[in-house]
Amino acid sequence: MAPEHLPALFPPRLLNRLTSLLDIDVSLVAERFDQESLAPALARTEILITGWGAPPLGSAALAAAPRLRAVLHAAGTVRGMIGEPCWERGLAVSSAAHANALPVAEFTVATVLLAGKNAFSLRESLRTGHRLPPRPADLAAIGNFGRRVGIIGASRVGRRVLELLRPFNLKVCLSDPYVDAAEAARLGVDLVSLDDLLAGSDIVSLHAPDVPQTYRMLNRRRLAAIPDGATLINTSRGALIDPEALSDELTSGRLNAVLDVTEPEPLPGDSPLYDLPNVFVTPHIAGSLGNELERLGRAVVEEAERLVDGLPLLHQVLRTDLGRIA
């Protein structure tokens, strides 16, 4: 992993737990598998602990690590690191994606509730000098009682969002091609088609994975189907939305948006989205940051405990998962 992440992922109390389980040289934080100085350690390594900045674990690295049997990833997706050679070796792979899902879900729920109160636009009105209290007529459509919220994707994040939204008086629906009516009932949500979700939601929140099937899933036609004045929240990936069509919709003022991810990312300095009063752009902060990184490290320590005890990994990533997860 990138060395700067180690202290936040594994503060002393967690590092002590980890070193009581595994024989680790805590001074050895590798950024590349082909470092000459790493060869002796790789030759005897059984478990790799990885994180942001880890390069692909290719055939050469695997050949240099003949005893390797497990990868514990202290971050979300393993897509860029784990490939066919790893599956052919039969490595057990675990990810902390479940732990990273919680802050994204919390961020989403906060933005859903703020969007329902039109907080972003009203704050902008104050900032630009409109200091008089809003008229009752201007506030008639504001509020979260019965607000219609559409969740696209029952991913780890999407499911946590559904769970966290449950106490509120919202009308929540879900669109996900991998969820059937029985599972939707267990999730306590109405299952609808994507087009029906878009047409019937005041707030649309995107939680689908970035896979070929979801590329530009919100194209110009689908964005146009979202009702006037609705808010689009994206904490997933910018590639899921047609950026030109989104820019047109937002520049017109027809839709509002909270964008924690964009395409490209970051937006160019001259992007009109920075200055639009109906757009709230954040710099990819919904995922684990600061003290939240410890949660990812704890997930790795708990998986290491299971390995030592001879138990199966609790958050194992399977080869068949990669076609439908981020």
CSV table of C-alpha atoms in Angstrom, one decimal:
chain,number,residue,atom,x,y,z
A,1,MET,CA,0.0,0.0,0.0
A,2,ALA,CA,1.0,3.6,-0.1
A,3,PRO,CA,3.0,4.1,3.2
A,4,GLU,CA,1.2,7.2,4.3
A,5,HIS,CA,-2.0,5.2,4.9
A,6,LEU,CA,-0.5,2.8,7.4
A,7,PRO,CA,-0.7,4.9,10.6
A,8,ALA,CA,-4.4,5.7,10.1
A,9,LEU,CA,-5.4,2.2,9.0
A,10,PHE,CA,-3.5,0.6,11.9
A,11,PRO,CA,-3.1,2.9,14.9
A,12,PRO,CA,-1.0,1.4,17.8
A,13,ARG,CA,-3.9,-0.5,19.4
A,14,LEU,CA,-4.8,-2.2,16.1
A,15,LEU,CA,-1.2,-2.8,15.1
A,16,ASN,CA,-0.6,-4.6,18.4
A,17,ARG,CA,-3.5,-6.9,17.7
A,18,LEU,CA,-2.3,-7.6,14.3
A,19,THR,CA,1.3,-8.3,15.3
A,20,SER,CA,0.0,-10.7,18.0
A,21,LEU,CA,-1.6,-12.7,15.2
A,22,LEU,CA,0.8,-12.5,12.4
A,23,ASP,CA,4.6,-12.3,12.0
A,24,ILE,CA,4.9,-8.9,10.4
A,25,ASP,CA,7.8,-6.6,9.8
A,26,VAL,CA,5.9,-3.3,10.4
A,27,SER,CA,8.7,-1.3,9.0
A,28,LEU,CA,8.3,-3.0,5.6
A,29,VAL,CA,5.6,-1.2,3.6
A,30,ALA,CA,6.0,-2.0,-0.1
A,31,GLU,CA,4.6,0.0,-3.0
A,32,ARG,CA,5.8,-2.4,-5.7
A,33,PHE,CA,6.1,-6.1,-5.8
A,34,ASP,CA,9.3,-6.0,-7.9
A,35,GLN,CA,11.4,-4.2,-5.3
A,36,GLU,CA,14.7,-6.1,-4.9
A,37,SER,CA,14.6,-5.6,-1.2
A,38,LEU,CA,11.2,-7.2,-1.0
A,39,ALA,CA,12.3,-10.6,-2.5
A,40,PRO,CA,13.3,-12.3,0.8
A,41,ALA,CA,10.0,-11.2,2.5
A,42,LEU,CA,7.9,-12.3,-0.5
A,43,ALA,CA,9.5,-15.7,-0.6
A,44,ARG,CA,8.2,-16.5,2.9
A,45,THR,CA,4.9,-14.5,2.8
A,46,GLU,CA,1.7,-16.4,3.4
A,47,ILE,CA,-0.7,-13.4,3.8
A,48,LEU,CA,-0.5,-10.0,2.1
A,49,ILE,CA,-2.2,-7.0,3.7
A,50,THR,CA,-2.9,-4.4,1.0
A,51,GLY,CA,-4.6,-1.1,0.7
A,52,TRP,CA,-4.8,2.0,-1.5
A,53,GLY,CA,-1.8,2.2,-3.8
A,54,ALA,CA,-1.3,-1.5,-4.1
A,55,PRO,CA,-0.2,-2.5,-7.7
A,56,PRO,CA,-1.7,-5.5,-9.6
A,57,LEU,CA,-0.7,-8.8,-8.1
A,58,GLY,CA,0.5,-10.4,-11.3
A,59,SER,CA,2.2,-13.6,-12.3
A,60,ALA,CA,5.7,-12.4,-11.5
A,61,ALA,CA,4.7,-11.3,-8.0
A,62,LEU,CA,2.9,-14.6,-7.4
A,63,ALA,CA,6.0,-16.6,-8.6
A,64,ALA,CA,8.1,-14.6,-6.1
A,65,ALA,CA,5.6,-15.5,-3.3
A,66,PRO,CA,5.1,-19.3,-3.6
A,67,ARG,CA,3.6,-19.6,-0.1
A,68,LEU,CA,1.1,-16.8,-0.5
A,69,ARG,CA,-2.5,-18.1,0.3
A,70,ALA,CA,-4.5,-15.0,1.3
A,71,VAL,CA,-4.9,-11.3,0.5
A,72,LEU,CA,-6.6,-9.0,3.1
A,73,HIS,CA,-7.4,-5.7,1.5
A,74,ALA,CA,-7.8,-2.7,3.8
A,75,ALA,CA,-9.8,-0.8,1.3
A,76,GLY,CA,-12.8,-1.3,-1.0
A,77,THR,CA,-12.6,-2.7,-4.5
A,78,VAL,CA,-9.9,-5.3,-5.4
A,79,ARG,CA,-10.7,-5.1,-9.1
A,80,GLY,CA,-7.4,-3.3,-10.1
A,81,MET,CA,-5.2,-5.6,-8.0
A,82,ILE,CA,-6.7,-9.1,-8.2
A,83,GLY,CA,-6.7,-10.8,-11.6
A,84,GLU,CA,-6.8,-14.2,-13.2
A,85,PRO,CA,-3.4,-15.4,-11.9
A,86,CYS,CA,-4.7,-14.9,-8.3
A,87,TRP,CA,-7.8,-16.9,-9.0
A,88,GLU,CA,-5.8,-19.6,-10.7
A,89,ARG,CA,-3.6,-19.8,-7.6
A,90,GLY,CA,-6.7,-20.2,-5.5
A,91,LEU,CA,-6.0,-17.3,-3.2
A,92,ALA,CA,-8.5,-16.3,-0.5
A,93,VAL,CA,-9.2,-12.6,-1.0
A,94,SER,CA,-11.0,-10.4,1.5
A,95,SER,CA,-12.0,-6.8,1.2
A,96,ALA,CA,-13.0,-4.1,3.7
A,97,ALA,CA,-15.6,-2.8,1.2
A,98,HIS,CA,-18.3,-3.5,3.8
A,99,ALA,CA,-16.6,-1.2,6.3
A,100,ASN,CA,-16.1,1.5,3.7
A,101,ALA,CA,-19.8,1.3,2.8
A,102,LEU,CA,-20.9,2.8,6.1
A,103,PRO,CA,-19.5,6.4,5.8
A,104,VAL,CA,-20.7,6.5,2.2
A,105,ALA,CA,-24.2,5.5,3.3
A,106,GLU,CA,-24.1,8.1,6.2
A,107,PHE,CA,-23.0,10.8,3.8
A,108,THR,CA,-25.8,9.8,1.4
A,109,VAL,CA,-28.5,9.9,4.1
A,110,ALA,CA,-27.4,13.3,5.3
A,111,THR,CA,-27.6,14.7,1.7
A,112,VAL,CA,-31.0,13.1,1.2
A,113,LEU,CA,-32.4,14.8,4.2
A,114,LEU,CA,-30.7,18.1,3.4
A,115,ALA,CA,-32.0,17.9,-0.2
A,116,GLY,CA,-35.5,17.3,1.1
A,117,LYS,CA,-35.3,20.6,3.0
A,118,ASN,CA,-33.8,22.3,0.0
A,119,ALA,CA,-30.9,23.3,2.2
A,120,PHE,CA,-28.3,23.5,-0.5
A,121,SER,CA,-30.3,26.0,-2.6
A,122,LEU,CA,-31.5,28.1,0.3
A,123,ARG,CA,-27.9,28.3,1.7
A,124,GLU,CA,-26.9,29.6,-1.8
A,125,SER,CA,-29.6,32.2,-1.7
A,126,LEU,CA,-28.3,33.5,1.7
A,127,ARG,CA,-24.7,33.5,0.4
A,128,THR,CA,-25.6,35.6,-2.6
A,129,GLY,CA,-27.5,38.2,-0.6
A,130,HIS,CA,-31.1,37.1,-0.4
A,131,ARG,CA,-31.4,37.6,3.3
A,132,LEU,CA,-35.2,38.0,3.6
A,133,PRO,CA,-37.0,34.9,5.0
A,134,PRO,CA,-38.5,32.7,2.3
A,135,ARG,CA,-42.2,33.2,1.6
A,136,PRO,CA,-44.5,30.4,2.6
A,137,ALA,CA,-45.3,29.8,-1.0
A,138,ASP,CA,-41.6,29.3,-1.7
A,139,LEU,CA,-41.4,26.6,1.0
A,140,ALA,CA,-44.6,24.7,0.1
A,141,ALA,CA,-42.7,21.9,-1.7
A,142,ILE,CA,-40.0,21.6,1.0
A,143,GLY,CA,-39.9,18.8,3.6
A,144,ASN,CA,-39.1,15.1,4.2
A,145,PHE,CA,-42.5,13.9,5.2
A,146,GLY,CA,-43.5,11.5,2.4
A,147,ARG,CA,-40.6,12.5,0.2
A,148,ARG,CA,-40.1,10.1,-2.6
A,149,VAL,CA,-36.5,8.7,-2.7
A,150,GLY,CA,-35.2,6.3,-5.4
A,151,ILE,CA,-32.2,4.1,-4.7
A,152,ILE,CA,-30.4,2.7,-7.7
A,153,GLY,CA,-28.4,-0.4,-6.8
A,154,ALA,CA,-28.7,-2.7,-3.8
A,155,SER,CA,-24.9,-2.7,-3.4
A,156,ARG,CA,-23.3,-2.7,0.1
A,157,VAL,CA,-23.7,1.0,0.2
A,158,GLY,CA,-27.3,0.9,-1.2
A,159,ARG,CA,-28.3,-1.6,1.4
A,160,ARG,CA,-26.9,0.5,4.2
A,161,VAL,CA,-28.7,3.5,2.8
A,162,LEU,CA,-32.0,1.6,2.8
A,163,GLU,CA,-31.3,0.5,6.4
A,164,LEU,CA,-30.4,4.0,7.6
A,165,LEU,CA,-33.4,5.6,5.9
A,166,ARG,CA,-35.9,3.2,7.5
A,167,PRO,CA,-36.7,5.4,10.6
A,168,PHE,CA,-37.7,8.4,8.4
A,169,ASN,CA,-41.2,9.0,6.9
A,170,LEU,CA,-40.0,8.7,3.4
A,171,LYS,CA,-41.4,6.7,0.4
A,172,VAL,CA,-38.4,4.7,-0.7
A,173,CYS,CA,-38.1,2.5,-3.9
A,174,LEU,CA,-35.3,0.5,-5.3
A,175,SER,CA,-34.1,-0.5,-8.8
A,176,ASP,CA,-31.6,-3.4,-9.1
A,177,PRO,CA,-31.7,-6.1,-11.8
A,178,TYR,CA,-30.2,-8.6,-9.3
A,179,VAL,CA,-32.9,-8.2,-6.7
A,180,ASP,CA,-36.2,-10.0,-6.8
A,181,ALA,CA,-39.5,-9.3,-5.2
A,182,ALA,CA,-38.9,-11.5,-2.2
A,183,GLU,CA,-35.5,-9.9,-1.4
A,184,ALA,CA,-37.0,-6.4,-1.9
A,185,ALA,CA,-39.6,-7.4,0.7
A,186,ARG,CA,-36.9,-8.4,3.1
A,187,LEU,CA,-35.2,-5.1,2.5
A,188,GLY,CA,-38.5,-3.3,3.2
A,189,VAL,CA,-38.6,-1.5,-0.1
A,190,ASP,CA,-40.7,-1.3,-3.2
A,191,LEU,CA,-38.9,-2.8,-6.2
A,192,VAL,CA,-39.5,-0.9,-9.5
A,193,SER,CA,-37.9,-0.6,-12.9
A,194,LEU,CA,-35.1,2.0,-13.4
A,195,ASP,CA,-37.3,4.1,-15.7
A,196,ASP,CA,-40.2,4.1,-13.1
A,197,LEU,CA,-37.8,5.0,-10.3
A,198,LEU,CA,-36.5,8.0,-12.2
A,199,ALA,CA,-39.9,9.2,-13.2
A,200,GLY,CA,-41.4,8.8,-9.7
A,201,SER,CA,-38.6,10.2,-7.4
A,202,ASP,CA,-38.0,13.5,-5.8
A,203,ILE,CA,-34.5,12.4,-4.9
A,204,VAL,CA,-32.5,9.9,-6.8
A,205,SER,CA,-29.4,8.3,-5.2
A,206,LEU,CA,-27.0,6.3,-7.3
A,207,HIS,CA,-25.3,3.2,-5.7
A,208,ALA,CA,-24.6,0.9,-8.7
A,209,PRO,CA,-21.2,-0.6,-9.4
A,210,ASP,CA,-18.9,0.7,-12.1
A,211,VAL,CA,-19.0,-2.2,-14.5
A,212,PRO,CA,-19.5,-2.3,-18.3
A,213,GLN,CA,-23.3,-2.8,-18.0
A,214,THR,CA,-23.7,0.4,-15.9
A,215,TYR,CA,-21.5,2.7,-18.1
A,216,ARG,CA,-23.6,5.8,-18.8
A,217,MET,CA,-26.7,4.1,-17.3
A,218,LEU,CA,-28.1,7.6,-16.7
A,219,ASN,CA,-28.0,8.8,-20.2
A,220,ARG,CA,-29.7,11.9,-21.7
A,221,ARG,CA,-33.1,10.1,-22.0
A,222,ARG,CA,-33.1,8.8,-18.5
A,223,LEU,CA,-31.9,12.1,-17.0
A,224,ALA,CA,-34.8,13.9,-18.8
A,225,ALA,CA,-37.2,11.5,-17.2
A,226,ILE,CA,-36.4,12.8,-13.7
A,227,PRO,CA,-39.1,15.3,-12.5
A,228,ASP,CA,-38.4,19.0,-12.6
A,229,GLY,CA,-36.8,20.2,-9.4
A,230,ALA,CA,-35.6,16.7,-8.3
A,231,THR,CA,-32.2,16.1,-6.8
A,232,LEU,CA,-29.7,13.6,-8.1
A,233,ILE,CA,-27.1,12.3,-5.6
A,234,ASN,CA,-24.0,10.5,-6.9
A,235,THR,CA,-21.6,8.9,-4.4
A,236,SER,CA,-20.8,5.9,-6.7
A,237,ARG,CA,-18.8,6.7,-9.8
A,238,GLY,CA,-18.9,9.5,-12.4
A,239,ALA,CA,-18.9,7.1,-15.3
A,240,LEU,CA,-22.4,6.0,-14.6
A,241,ILE,CA,-23.8,9.3,-15.8
A,242,ASP,CA,-23.4,10.9,-19.2
A,243,PRO,CA,-21.4,14.0,-18.2
A,244,GLU,CA,-22.6,16.2,-21.1
A,245,ALA,CA,-26.2,15.4,-20.6
A,246,LEU,CA,-25.9,16.0,-16.8
A,247,SER,CA,-24.2,19.3,-17.4
A,248,ASP,CA,-27.0,20.4,-19.7
A,249,GLU,CA,-29.7,19.4,-17.2
A,250,LEU,CA,-27.9,21.2,-14.3
A,251,THR,CA,-27.0,24.3,-16.3
A,252,SER,CA,-30.6,24.7,-17.3
A,253,GLY,CA,-31.6,24.6,-13.6
A,254,ARG,CA,-34.1,21.9,-14.2
A,255,LEU,CA,-32.5,19.5,-11.8
A,256,ASN,CA,-30.4,19.8,-8.6
A,257,ALA,CA,-27.4,17.6,-7.8
A,258,VAL,CA,-25.1,16.5,-5.0
A,259,LEU,CA,-22.0,15.2,-6.7
A,260,ASP,CA,-19.2,13.5,-4.6
A,261,VAL,CA,-17.9,11.8,-7.8
A,262,THR,CA,-17.7,13.2,-11.3
A,263,GLU,CA,-16.3,12.5,-14.7
A,264,PRO,CA,-13.7,13.6,-15.1
A,265,GLU,CA,-12.5,13.7,-11.5
A,266,PRO,CA,-11.8,16.3,-10.4
A,267,LEU,CA,-13.7,18.5,-12.7
A,268,PRO,CA,-11.7,20.9,-14.8
A,269,GLY,CA,-11.3,24.3,-13.3
A,270,ASP,CA,-13.6,26.0,-15.8
A,271,SER,CA,-16.4,23.5,-15.3
A,272,PRO,CA,-19.7,25.4,-14.9
A,273,LEU,CA,-20.8,23.0,-12.2
A,274,TYR,CA,-18.7,24.6,-9.6
A,275,ASP,CA,-20.7,27.9,-9.8
A,276,LEU,CA,-24.2,26.6,-10.3
A,277,PRO,CA,-26.5,27.4,-7.4
A,278,ASN,CA,-28.3,24.1,-7.8
A,279,VAL,CA,-25.1,21.9,-7.7
A,280,PHE,CA,-23.2,20.9,-4.6
A,281,VAL,CA,-19.9,19.3,-5.5
A,282,THR,CA,-17.6,17.6,-2.9
A,283,PRO,CA,-14.1,16.2,-3.5
A,284,HIS,CA,-14.8,12.4,-3.2
A,285,ILE,CA,-15.2,12.6,0.6
A,286,ALA,CA,-18.1,10.2,1.1
A,287,GLY,CA,-15.8,7.1,1.6
A,288,SER,CA,-13.5,6.5,4.5
A,289,LEU,CA,-11.3,9.4,5.5
A,290,GLY,CA,-9.4,10.5,8.6
A,291,ASN,CA,-10.4,8.5,11.7
A,292,GLU,CA,-12.8,6.4,9.6
A,293,LEU,CA,-9.8,4.5,8.1
A,294,GLU,CA,-9.3,2.7,11.4
A,295,ARG,CA,-12.6,0.9,10.7
A,296,LEU,CA,-10.9,-0.6,7.5
A,297,GLY,CA,-7.9,-1.7,9.5
A,298,ARG,CA,-10.1,-3.3,12.1
A,299,ALA,CA,-11.9,-5.3,9.3
A,300,VAL,CA,-8.5,-6.7,8.3
A,301,VAL,CA,-7.5,-7.6,11.8
A,302,GLU,CA,-10.8,-9.4,12.3
A,303,GLU,CA,-10.2,-11.4,9.1
A,304,ALA,CA,-6.7,-12.2,10.2
A,305,GLU,CA,-8.1,-13.6,13.5
A,306,ARG,CA,-10.4,-15.8,11.5
A,307,LEU,CA,-7.5,-17.1,9.4
A,308,VAL,CA,-5.5,-17.9,12.5
A,309,ASP,CA,-8.4,-19.7,14.0
A,310,GLY,CA,-9.0,-21.7,10.8
A,311,LEU,CA,-12.3,-20.1,10.1
A,312,PRO,CA,-13.5,-19.0,6.6
A,313,LEU,CA,-13.2,-15.3,5.8
A,314,LEU,CA,-16.3,-13.3,6.7
A,315,HIS,CA,-16.0,-10.9,3.8
A,316,GLN,CA,-14.4,-13.0,1.1
A,317,VAL,CA,-14.4,-11.7,-2.5
A,318,LEU,CA,-15.1,-14.5,-5.0
A,319,ARG,CA,-14.1,-14.5,-8.7
A,320,THR,CA,-17.8,-14.6,-9.6
A,321,ASP,CA,-18.5,-11.4,-7.7
A,322,LEU,CA,-16.3,-9.2,-9.9
A,323,GLY,CA,-18.9,-8.9,-12.6
A,324,ARG,CA,-21.4,-7.2,-10.3
A,325,ILE,CA,-19.5,-5.4,-7.6
A,326,ALA,CA,-17.4,-2.2,-7.7
